[in-house]
Short mmCIF file of C-alpha atoms in Angstrom, two decimals:
data_model
loop_
_atom_site.label_atom_id
_atom_site.label_comp_id
_atom_site.label_asym_id
_atom_site.label_seq_id
_atom_site.Cartn_x
_atom_site.Cartn_y
_atom_site.Cartn_z
CA MET A 1 3.10 75.25 132.71
CA SER A 2 4.35 77.00 135.85
CA HIS A 3 5.82 80.48 135.74
CA ARG A 4 7.93 82.07 138.44
CA PRO A 5 7.35 85.79 138.90
CA GLY A 6 10.38 87.89 137.90
CA ALA A 7 12.03 85.22 135.80
CA GLY A 8 11.62 87.29 132.64
CA TRP A 9 13.19 90.31 134.31
CA LEU A 10 16.10 88.18 135.50
CA GLY A 11 16.76 86.87 132.00
CA ALA A 12 16.56 90.34 130.55
CA CYS A 13 19.06 91.65 133.12
CA ILE A 14 21.48 88.82 132.36
CA ALA A 15 21.21 89.43 128.63
CA LEU A 16 21.72 93.16 129.12
CA GLY A 17 24.77 92.48 131.30
CA LEU A 18 26.28 90.24 128.66
CA LEU A 19 25.69 92.85 125.98
CA LEU A 20 27.31 95.52 128.14
CA ALA A 21 30.30 93.26 128.84
CA VAL A 22 30.79 92.45 125.16
CA GLY A 23 30.41 96.11 124.24
CA SER A 24 32.88 97.15 126.91
CA THR A 25 35.39 94.56 125.68
CA ALA A 26 34.95 95.76 122.09
CA VAL A 27 35.43 99.37 123.16
CA ARG A 28 38.58 98.44 125.11
CA ALA A 29 39.89 96.52 122.10
CA GLN A 30 39.21 99.48 119.83
CA ASP A 31 40.87 101.83 122.30
CA SER A 32 43.81 99.45 122.58
CA GLU A 33 44.22 99.27 118.81
CA ALA A 34 43.75 103.03 118.41
CA SER A 35 46.35 103.76 121.05
CA ALA A 36 48.92 101.38 119.55
CA PRO A 37 51.63 103.07 117.45
CA ARG A 38 51.55 102.76 113.68
CA ILE A 39 54.94 101.54 112.48
CA SER A 40 56.25 101.48 108.92
CA LEU A 41 59.38 100.51 107.08
CA LEU A 42 60.80 103.34 104.99
CA THR A 43 62.99 102.40 102.02
CA PHE A 44 65.08 105.09 100.35
CA GLY A 45 66.39 104.91 96.80
CA PRO A 46 70.13 105.04 96.03
CA GLY A 47 72.02 108.32 96.05
CA GLU A 48 74.93 109.72 94.10
CA ILE A 49 77.54 109.63 96.89
CA TYR A 50 79.41 106.34 97.15
CA TRP A 51 78.02 105.40 100.58
CA GLN A 52 74.48 106.03 99.27
CA ARG A 53 74.74 103.59 96.36
CA PHE A 54 73.25 100.70 98.33
CA GLY A 55 70.11 102.63 99.27
CA HIS A 56 68.91 102.98 102.83
CA ASN A 57 66.01 102.17 105.14
CA ALA A 58 64.62 103.17 108.52
CA LEU A 59 61.64 102.54 110.78
CA LEU A 60 58.92 105.14 111.15
CA VAL A 61 56.70 105.45 114.23
CA ARG A 62 53.84 107.73 113.21
CA ASP A 63 52.24 110.11 115.66
CA ARG A 64 48.52 110.13 116.55
CA SER A 65 47.67 112.50 113.69
CA GLY A 66 49.17 110.09 111.16
CA ARG A 67 50.81 112.98 109.31
CA GLY A 68 54.12 113.10 111.19
CA GLY A 69 56.26 110.80 113.25
CA THR A 70 59.72 109.79 114.40
CA VAL A 71 62.19 108.15 112.03
CA TYR A 72 64.60 105.67 113.65
CA ASN A 73 67.71 105.60 111.47
CA TYR A 74 70.45 102.98 112.02
CA GLY A 75 72.68 104.51 109.34
CA TYR A 76 74.17 107.49 111.15
CA PHE A 77 77.95 108.01 111.16
CA ASP A 78 80.14 111.03 111.79
CA PHE A 79 83.31 111.99 109.90
CA ALA A 80 84.34 114.00 112.96
CA GLN A 81 84.38 110.85 115.08
CA GLU A 82 87.75 110.16 116.67
CA ASN A 83 89.96 107.97 114.45
CA PHE A 84 87.17 107.76 111.87
CA PHE A 85 89.36 107.00 108.84
CA GLN A 86 91.61 104.65 110.80
CA ASN A 87 88.54 102.72 111.94
CA PHE A 88 87.24 102.69 108.36
CA ILE A 89 90.48 101.21 107.02
CA PHE A 90 90.69 98.52 109.68
CA GLY A 91 86.99 97.64 109.61
CA ARG A 92 86.13 98.98 113.07
CA MET A 93 83.56 101.61 112.14
CA GLN A 94 81.07 102.83 114.73
CA TYR A 95 77.55 103.65 113.61
CA ARG A 96 74.61 104.71 115.75
CA LEU A 97 70.83 104.76 115.82
CA ALA A 98 69.64 108.34 115.40
CA THR A 99 66.14 109.78 115.41
CA GLY A 100 64.63 112.52 113.30
CA ARG A 101 61.32 114.05 112.32
CA LEU A 102 59.48 112.61 109.35
CA ASP A 103 59.01 115.96 107.62
CA GLN A 104 62.72 116.76 107.85
CA THR A 105 63.66 113.33 106.54
CA LEU A 106 61.32 113.58 103.56
CA SER A 107 62.54 117.10 102.81
CA GLN A 108 66.16 115.92 102.73
CA TYR A 109 65.46 113.03 100.37
CA HIS A 110 63.27 115.22 98.18
CA TYR A 111 66.20 117.66 97.89
CA GLU A 112 68.47 114.77 96.84
CA GLY A 113 65.91 113.52 94.30
CA ARG A 114 65.74 110.11 96.00
CA GLU A 115 62.55 108.06 96.19
CA VAL A 116 61.03 107.24 99.60
CA ARG A 117 58.63 104.30 99.88
CA GLU A 118 56.59 103.36 102.94
CA GLN A 119 55.39 99.90 103.94
CA ARG A 120 52.92 100.08 106.81
CA LEU A 121 53.43 97.02 109.01
CA ASP A 122 50.37 95.07 110.17
CA LEU A 123 51.67 94.41 113.68
CA SER A 124 49.39 93.58 116.57
CA PRO A 125 48.98 96.34 119.19
CA ALA A 126 51.25 94.43 121.57
CA GLN A 127 53.92 93.94 118.89
CA ALA A 128 53.76 97.60 117.84
CA ARG A 129 54.14 98.79 121.44
CA ALA A 130 57.01 96.39 122.03
CA LEU A 131 58.82 97.56 118.89
CA GLU A 132 58.35 101.21 119.79
CA ALA A 133 59.64 100.58 123.31
CA PHE A 134 62.68 98.77 121.92
CA LEU A 135 63.44 101.61 119.49
CA ARG A 136 63.16 104.19 122.26
CA TRP A 137 65.53 102.16 124.41
CA ASN A 138 67.94 101.56 121.55
CA ALA A 139 68.03 105.28 120.69
CA ARG A 140 69.30 106.26 124.13
CA PRO A 141 72.87 107.61 123.97
CA GLU A 142 74.25 104.72 126.02
CA ASN A 143 72.64 102.14 123.69
CA ALA A 144 72.75 103.78 120.27
CA ASP A 145 76.29 102.89 119.10
CA TYR A 146 77.08 99.62 117.36
CA ARG A 147 79.97 98.08 115.40
CA TYR A 148 79.15 98.46 111.74
CA ASP A 149 79.61 95.69 109.17
CA TYR A 150 78.61 96.16 105.54
CA PHE A 151 76.96 92.76 105.28
CA LEU A 152 76.18 91.66 108.85
CA GLU A 153 75.48 94.78 110.94
CA ALA A 154 74.03 97.58 108.84
CA CYS A 155 70.84 99.63 108.73
CA SER A 156 68.85 96.94 106.95
CA THR A 157 70.05 93.97 109.01
CA ARG A 158 69.34 95.82 112.27
CA ILE A 159 65.76 96.45 111.15
CA ARG A 160 65.41 92.85 109.94
CA ASP A 161 66.57 91.50 113.30
CA ALA A 162 64.29 93.81 115.28
CA LEU A 163 61.23 92.81 113.26
CA ASP A 164 62.10 89.14 113.60
CA ARG A 165 62.35 89.39 117.40
CA ILE A 166 59.16 91.39 117.83
CA THR A 167 57.13 89.00 115.66
CA GLY A 168 58.44 85.87 117.34
CA GLY A 169 60.55 84.72 114.39
CA ALA A 170 58.18 85.51 111.53
CA LEU A 171 61.16 86.32 109.30
CA GLN A 172 62.94 83.02 109.94
CA PRO A 173 61.72 81.45 106.64
CA LEU A 174 64.08 83.88 104.92
CA GLN A 175 66.93 81.78 106.30
CA GLN A 176 65.73 78.80 104.28
CA THR A 177 65.17 80.75 101.06
CA PRO A 178 68.15 80.88 98.66
CA ALA A 179 69.34 84.36 97.75
CA ARG A 180 68.90 85.51 94.16
CA LEU A 181 72.44 86.97 94.03
CA THR A 182 75.69 86.54 95.95
CA LEU A 183 77.15 89.34 98.03
CA ARG A 184 79.57 90.23 95.23
CA GLU A 185 76.81 90.26 92.62
CA GLN A 186 74.72 92.61 94.74
CA VAL A 187 77.72 94.89 95.26
CA LEU A 188 78.50 94.95 91.52
CA ARG A 189 74.87 95.56 90.62
CA LEU A 190 74.34 98.41 93.06
CA THR A 191 77.61 100.19 92.22
CA ALA A 192 77.40 99.65 88.45
CA PRO A 193 76.47 103.33 87.84
CA ASP A 194 79.89 104.24 89.31
CA PRO A 195 82.36 102.00 87.41
CA LEU A 196 85.47 102.99 89.41
CA LEU A 197 83.73 102.22 92.70
CA MET A 198 82.38 98.97 91.29
CA LEU A 199 85.79 97.79 90.09
CA GLY A 200 87.48 98.80 93.34
CA LEU A 201 85.01 96.86 95.49
CA ASP A 202 85.16 93.88 93.16
CA LEU A 203 88.95 93.92 93.46
CA ILE A 204 89.04 93.71 97.27
CA LEU A 205 86.27 91.12 97.77
CA GLY A 206 87.43 87.58 98.44
CA PRO A 207 85.82 84.13 98.13
CA ALA A 208 83.44 84.75 101.06
CA ALA A 209 81.59 87.21 98.84
CA ASP A 210 80.85 84.41 96.35
CA ALA A 211 79.55 81.77 98.76
CA PRO A 212 75.89 80.75 98.41
CA ARG A 213 73.68 82.94 100.59
CA THR A 214 70.12 82.99 101.88
CA LEU A 215 67.51 85.68 101.42
CA TRP A 216 68.06 86.52 105.10
CA GLU A 217 71.71 87.35 104.38
CA GLU A 218 70.92 89.07 101.08
CA SER A 219 68.57 91.43 102.92
CA PHE A 220 71.56 93.56 103.93
CA VAL A 221 70.37 95.45 100.84
CA PRO A 222 67.39 97.66 101.86
CA GLU A 223 65.58 97.05 98.58
CA VAL A 224 65.86 93.27 99.09
CA LEU A 225 64.41 93.51 102.62
CA GLU A 226 61.55 95.61 101.27
CA GLN A 227 60.76 92.94 98.68
CA ALA A 228 61.22 90.07 101.14
CA LEU A 229 58.72 91.50 103.64
CA ARG A 230 55.95 91.18 101.05
CA GLY A 231 56.17 87.42 101.46
CA VAL A 232 56.38 87.34 105.28
CA GLN A 233 53.29 86.02 107.05
CA LEU A 234 52.46 86.79 110.67
CA PRO A 235 51.05 83.79 112.55
CA ALA A 236 47.45 83.84 113.76
CA SER A 237 46.68 84.87 117.33
CA GLU A 238 43.55 84.90 119.49
CA ALA A 239 42.52 88.28 118.12
CA LEU A 240 44.04 88.25 114.63
CA GLU A 241 44.17 85.83 111.73
CA SER A 242 47.30 84.92 109.82
CA ARG A 243 48.21 87.85 107.58
CA SER A 244 50.98 89.54 105.64
CA ILE A 245 53.30 91.69 107.70
CA VAL A 246 52.85 94.44 105.08
CA LYS A 247 49.44 96.09 105.40
CA SER A 248 49.83 98.75 102.71
CA GLU A 249 52.46 100.46 100.59
CA HIS A 250 52.80 104.07 99.53
CA THR A 251 55.34 106.32 97.80
CA LEU A 252 56.03 109.32 100.01
CA VAL A 253 58.62 111.00 97.76
CA ALA A 254 58.87 110.35 94.05
CA ARG A 255 62.28 110.00 92.44
CA ASP A 256 63.45 113.08 90.57
CA PRO A 257 65.52 111.90 87.56
CA ARG A 258 66.96 115.40 87.17
CA ARG A 259 68.66 115.28 90.59
CA GLY A 260 68.55 111.65 91.65
CA ALA A 261 71.21 109.04 91.11
CA VAL A 262 71.18 106.68 88.16
CA LEU A 263 69.24 103.58 89.17
CA PRO A 264 71.22 100.31 89.32
CA PRO A 265 70.45 97.44 86.94
CA GLU A 266 68.56 94.36 88.05
CA ASP A 267 71.63 92.16 87.56
CA PRO A 268 75.40 92.73 87.80
CA PRO A 269 77.06 93.80 84.57
CA PRO A 270 79.07 91.15 82.69
CA LEU A 271 82.76 91.91 83.14
CA ALA A 272 84.54 89.06 81.33
CA SER A 273 84.36 90.51 77.82
CA ALA A 274 85.36 93.99 79.02
CA PHE A 275 88.41 92.67 80.91
CA LEU A 276 89.44 90.46 77.99
CA GLY A 277 89.15 93.35 75.55
CA ALA A 278 91.14 95.62 77.86
CA GLY A 279 93.77 92.91 78.29
CA LEU A 280 94.23 92.44 74.56
CA LEU A 281 94.45 96.19 74.07
CA TRP A 282 97.11 96.43 76.77
CA VAL A 283 99.08 93.59 75.16
CA ALA A 284 98.97 95.41 71.83
CA LEU A 285 100.25 98.60 73.43
CA LEU A 286 103.11 96.75 75.14
CA LEU A 287 104.19 95.03 71.94
CA LEU A 288 104.00 98.19 69.88
CA ALA A 289 105.98 100.10 72.47
CA GLN A 290 108.56 97.34 72.65
CA ARG A 291 109.03 97.61 68.91
CA TYR A 292 109.12 101.39 68.53
CA SER A 293 109.92 103.08 71.86
CA ARG A 294 111.89 101.72 74.78
CA VAL A 295 110.81 104.68 76.92
CA ALA A 296 107.12 104.06 76.24
CA TRP A 297 107.57 100.36 76.87
CA ALA A 298 109.33 100.99 80.17
CA GLY A 299 106.51 103.32 81.24
CA LEU A 300 103.78 100.82 80.39
CA ALA A 301 105.63 97.86 81.90
CA GLY A 302 106.50 99.80 85.05
CA LEU A 303 102.88 100.94 85.46
CA GLN A 304 101.67 97.36 85.09
CA LEU A 305 104.01 96.11 87.78
CA LEU A 306 103.24 99.00 90.12
CA ILE A 307 99.48 98.43 89.87
CA ALA A 308 99.77 94.67 90.28
CA GLY A 309 102.08 94.97 93.28
CA ALA A 310 100.06 97.70 95.03
CA ALA A 311 96.76 95.82 94.62
CA GLY A 312 98.38 92.64 95.87
CA LEU A 313 99.73 94.39 98.97
CA ILE A 314 96.24 95.76 99.70
CA MET A 315 94.84 92.22 99.50
CA VAL A 316 97.47 90.92 101.89
CA PHE A 317 96.84 93.83 104.26
CA ILE A 318 93.07 93.22 104.30
CA THR A 319 93.57 89.58 105.26
CA ALA A 320 96.39 90.13 107.76
CA ALA A 321 95.33 93.30 109.54
CA THR A 322 91.65 94.18 109.11
CA ALA A 323 88.20 92.97 110.14
CA HIS A 324 86.91 93.14 106.54
CA TRP A 325 86.12 89.41 106.46
CA ALA A 326 84.55 89.55 102.99
CA GLY A 327 87.98 90.47 101.60
CA TRP A 328 90.04 87.83 103.41
CA TYR A 329 92.13 85.26 101.48
CA ASN A 330 91.59 87.01 98.16
CA LEU A 331 92.58 84.57 95.43
CA SER A 332 93.00 87.40 92.95
CA ALA A 333 96.42 87.89 94.52
CA ALA A 334 97.55 85.36 91.90
CA PHE A 335 97.14 88.15 89.35
CA TYR A 336 97.82 91.19 91.52
CA ASN A 337 100.98 89.82 93.04
CA PRO A 338 103.01 91.85 95.59
CA LEU A 339 106.13 90.22 94.15
CA ALA A 340 105.56 92.20 90.95
CA TRP A 341 107.55 95.07 92.41
CA LEU A 342 110.62 92.83 92.56
CA ALA A 343 110.51 92.65 88.75
CA LEU A 344 110.90 96.42 88.34
CA PRO A 345 114.73 96.19 88.09
CA ALA A 346 114.32 93.62 85.32
CA VAL A 347 112.11 96.02 83.37
CA TRP A 348 114.68 98.79 83.85
CA ALA A 349 117.48 96.54 82.67
CA ALA A 350 115.52 95.35 79.63
CA ALA A 351 114.57 98.91 78.68
CA ARG A 352 118.27 99.86 78.73
CA GLY A 353 119.11 96.91 76.48
CA ARG A 354 121.08 94.96 79.05
CA VAL A 355 121.25 91.22 79.28
CA LEU A 356 118.85 89.87 81.87
CA HIS A 357 120.42 87.54 84.38
CA ARG A 358 118.74 84.39 85.60
CA GLY A 359 117.03 86.06 88.57
CA HIS A 360 115.47 88.73 86.35
CA ARG A 361 114.15 86.16 83.92
CA ALA A 362 112.76 84.04 86.75
CA LEU A 363 110.86 87.02 88.21
CA LEU A 364 109.42 87.99 84.83
CA TRP A 365 108.13 84.47 84.12
CA MET A 366 106.95 83.94 87.68
CA LEU A 367 104.15 86.47 87.18
CA PRO A 368 102.39 84.74 84.25
CA ALA A 369 103.05 81.36 85.87
CA LEU A 370 101.21 82.39 89.05
CA ALA A 371 98.47 83.97 86.95
CA ALA A 372 98.08 80.64 85.13
CA VAL A 373 97.74 78.85 88.47
CA GLY A 374 95.14 81.47 89.33
CA LEU A 375 92.94 80.12 86.55
CA PHE A 376 91.76 77.58 89.13
CA ALA A 377 90.67 80.36 91.50
CA PRO A 378 87.20 80.71 89.90
CA LEU A 379 86.35 77.34 91.46
CA TRP A 380 86.05 79.27 94.75
CA GLN A 381 85.95 82.93 93.76
CA ASP A 382 84.26 84.77 90.91
CA ASN A 383 87.38 86.40 89.47
CA LEU A 384 87.81 84.86 86.01
CA HIS A 385 87.50 88.32 84.46
CA HIS A 386 90.69 89.38 86.26
CA ALA A 387 92.54 86.41 84.78
CA LEU A 388 91.41 87.42 81.30
CA PHE A 389 93.28 90.70 81.68
CA TRP A 390 96.33 89.83 83.75
CA LEU A 391 97.42 86.52 82.27
CA PRO A 392 97.87 87.97 78.74
CA ALA A 393 99.36 91.15 80.21
CA HIS A 394 101.97 89.31 82.31
CA LEU A 395 102.83 87.01 79.40
CA ALA A 396 103.30 89.95 77.07
CA LEU A 397 105.45 91.76 79.61
CA ALA A 398 107.78 88.81 80.13
CA TRP A 399 108.08 88.02 76.41
CA SER A 400 108.66 91.64 75.35
CA ALA A 401 111.24 92.21 78.10
CA LEU A 402 113.29 89.19 77.04
CA ARG A 403 112.97 90.13 73.38
CA MET A 404 114.03 93.70 74.07
CA ALA A 405 117.08 92.53 76.00
CA ARG A 406 118.08 90.26 73.15
CA GLN A 407 117.52 92.96 70.54
CA HIS A 408 119.74 95.41 72.35
CA PRO A 409 122.69 93.42 73.78
CA PRO A 410 125.54 95.32 75.36
CA HIS A 411 128.40 96.10 72.95
CA ALA A 412 131.41 93.85 73.37
CA THR A 413 134.80 95.53 73.73
CA ALA A 414 137.49 93.88 71.57
CA ALA A 415 140.73 93.03 73.31
CA ALA A 416 143.80 94.92 72.09
#
């Protein structure tokens, strides 16, 4: 067999060159991965103040040490903002993306007794750099403001949308996954520890809050987005296999039950039995007052009409003049009717024992009649519990007013 001098050296040089090239590529890849930012989703537990009841979330870009970092927070608003309360009423609130240090953020939530959980995201180096660049751009003063919407444009939906863009649509399967709860059910669940807030929000929400939703839409709740990310898979690339977007999870601040807010239940509280019981109690009070005290009856009846009329006017105002789309076309106006105020003179006349003319009687019976029509509203809106209170209450009011007027007719004056 022939042998060319130097062939062995040539082969060795080629092999050594290949090894050096592979090693250099590996070193560059390691350097690239090491230099890429580490990004996490932070989820904060609910707080005691009403705007904290839904919880909160933010994105964290950790520094090279891994112990600190910058928190990008889409939930910043300012009471000192010009026309703040006017914008709040009309649904034109302005929020902004603000940045803060991790240690300061954790200290604040520790002081409030609220839990802070971290999900480290398993983004590729290119995705992590792109997300960091986007956050830096978005945090500039000229880009930071945005029009806030409780369900469509909030802290959680902004983060959801940013992650979906950076990952090339990895979160899109959430749009085909049915939501566990409707918007109303999530609102009732999260505000259940504060009954007055819960009932107020339930009152102003319309049929849009009861439409079937997807997990994508339900992720306006930070806790829901946190849970949803556990099922999100990032597609495979040349350098990385298919994997979960969540690499690891840690609790950074434990909840302090001595200072923290009461945690919400897993499901919305049942309201039908409570409203029915309250309605029957109110009916009993009206009938007792009608029998024993005209003054007490007039006070109860007047309060009922004032509440019903005021709530109805708020519903009309939300639909006619605001951008609060989740409260538009509220079918509960069948029970909280603005026309209730027109029946106040009839209550005054009945309390004084006067005969009610035809217009008074028509107004009194119009309220339970409209409430009865409202029994069909639950086909489109989850408001049956309101009917269970207001239909008996309006019936009792009309019946007791007519009975009181008959029991105390005006004295006839005999002709001389």
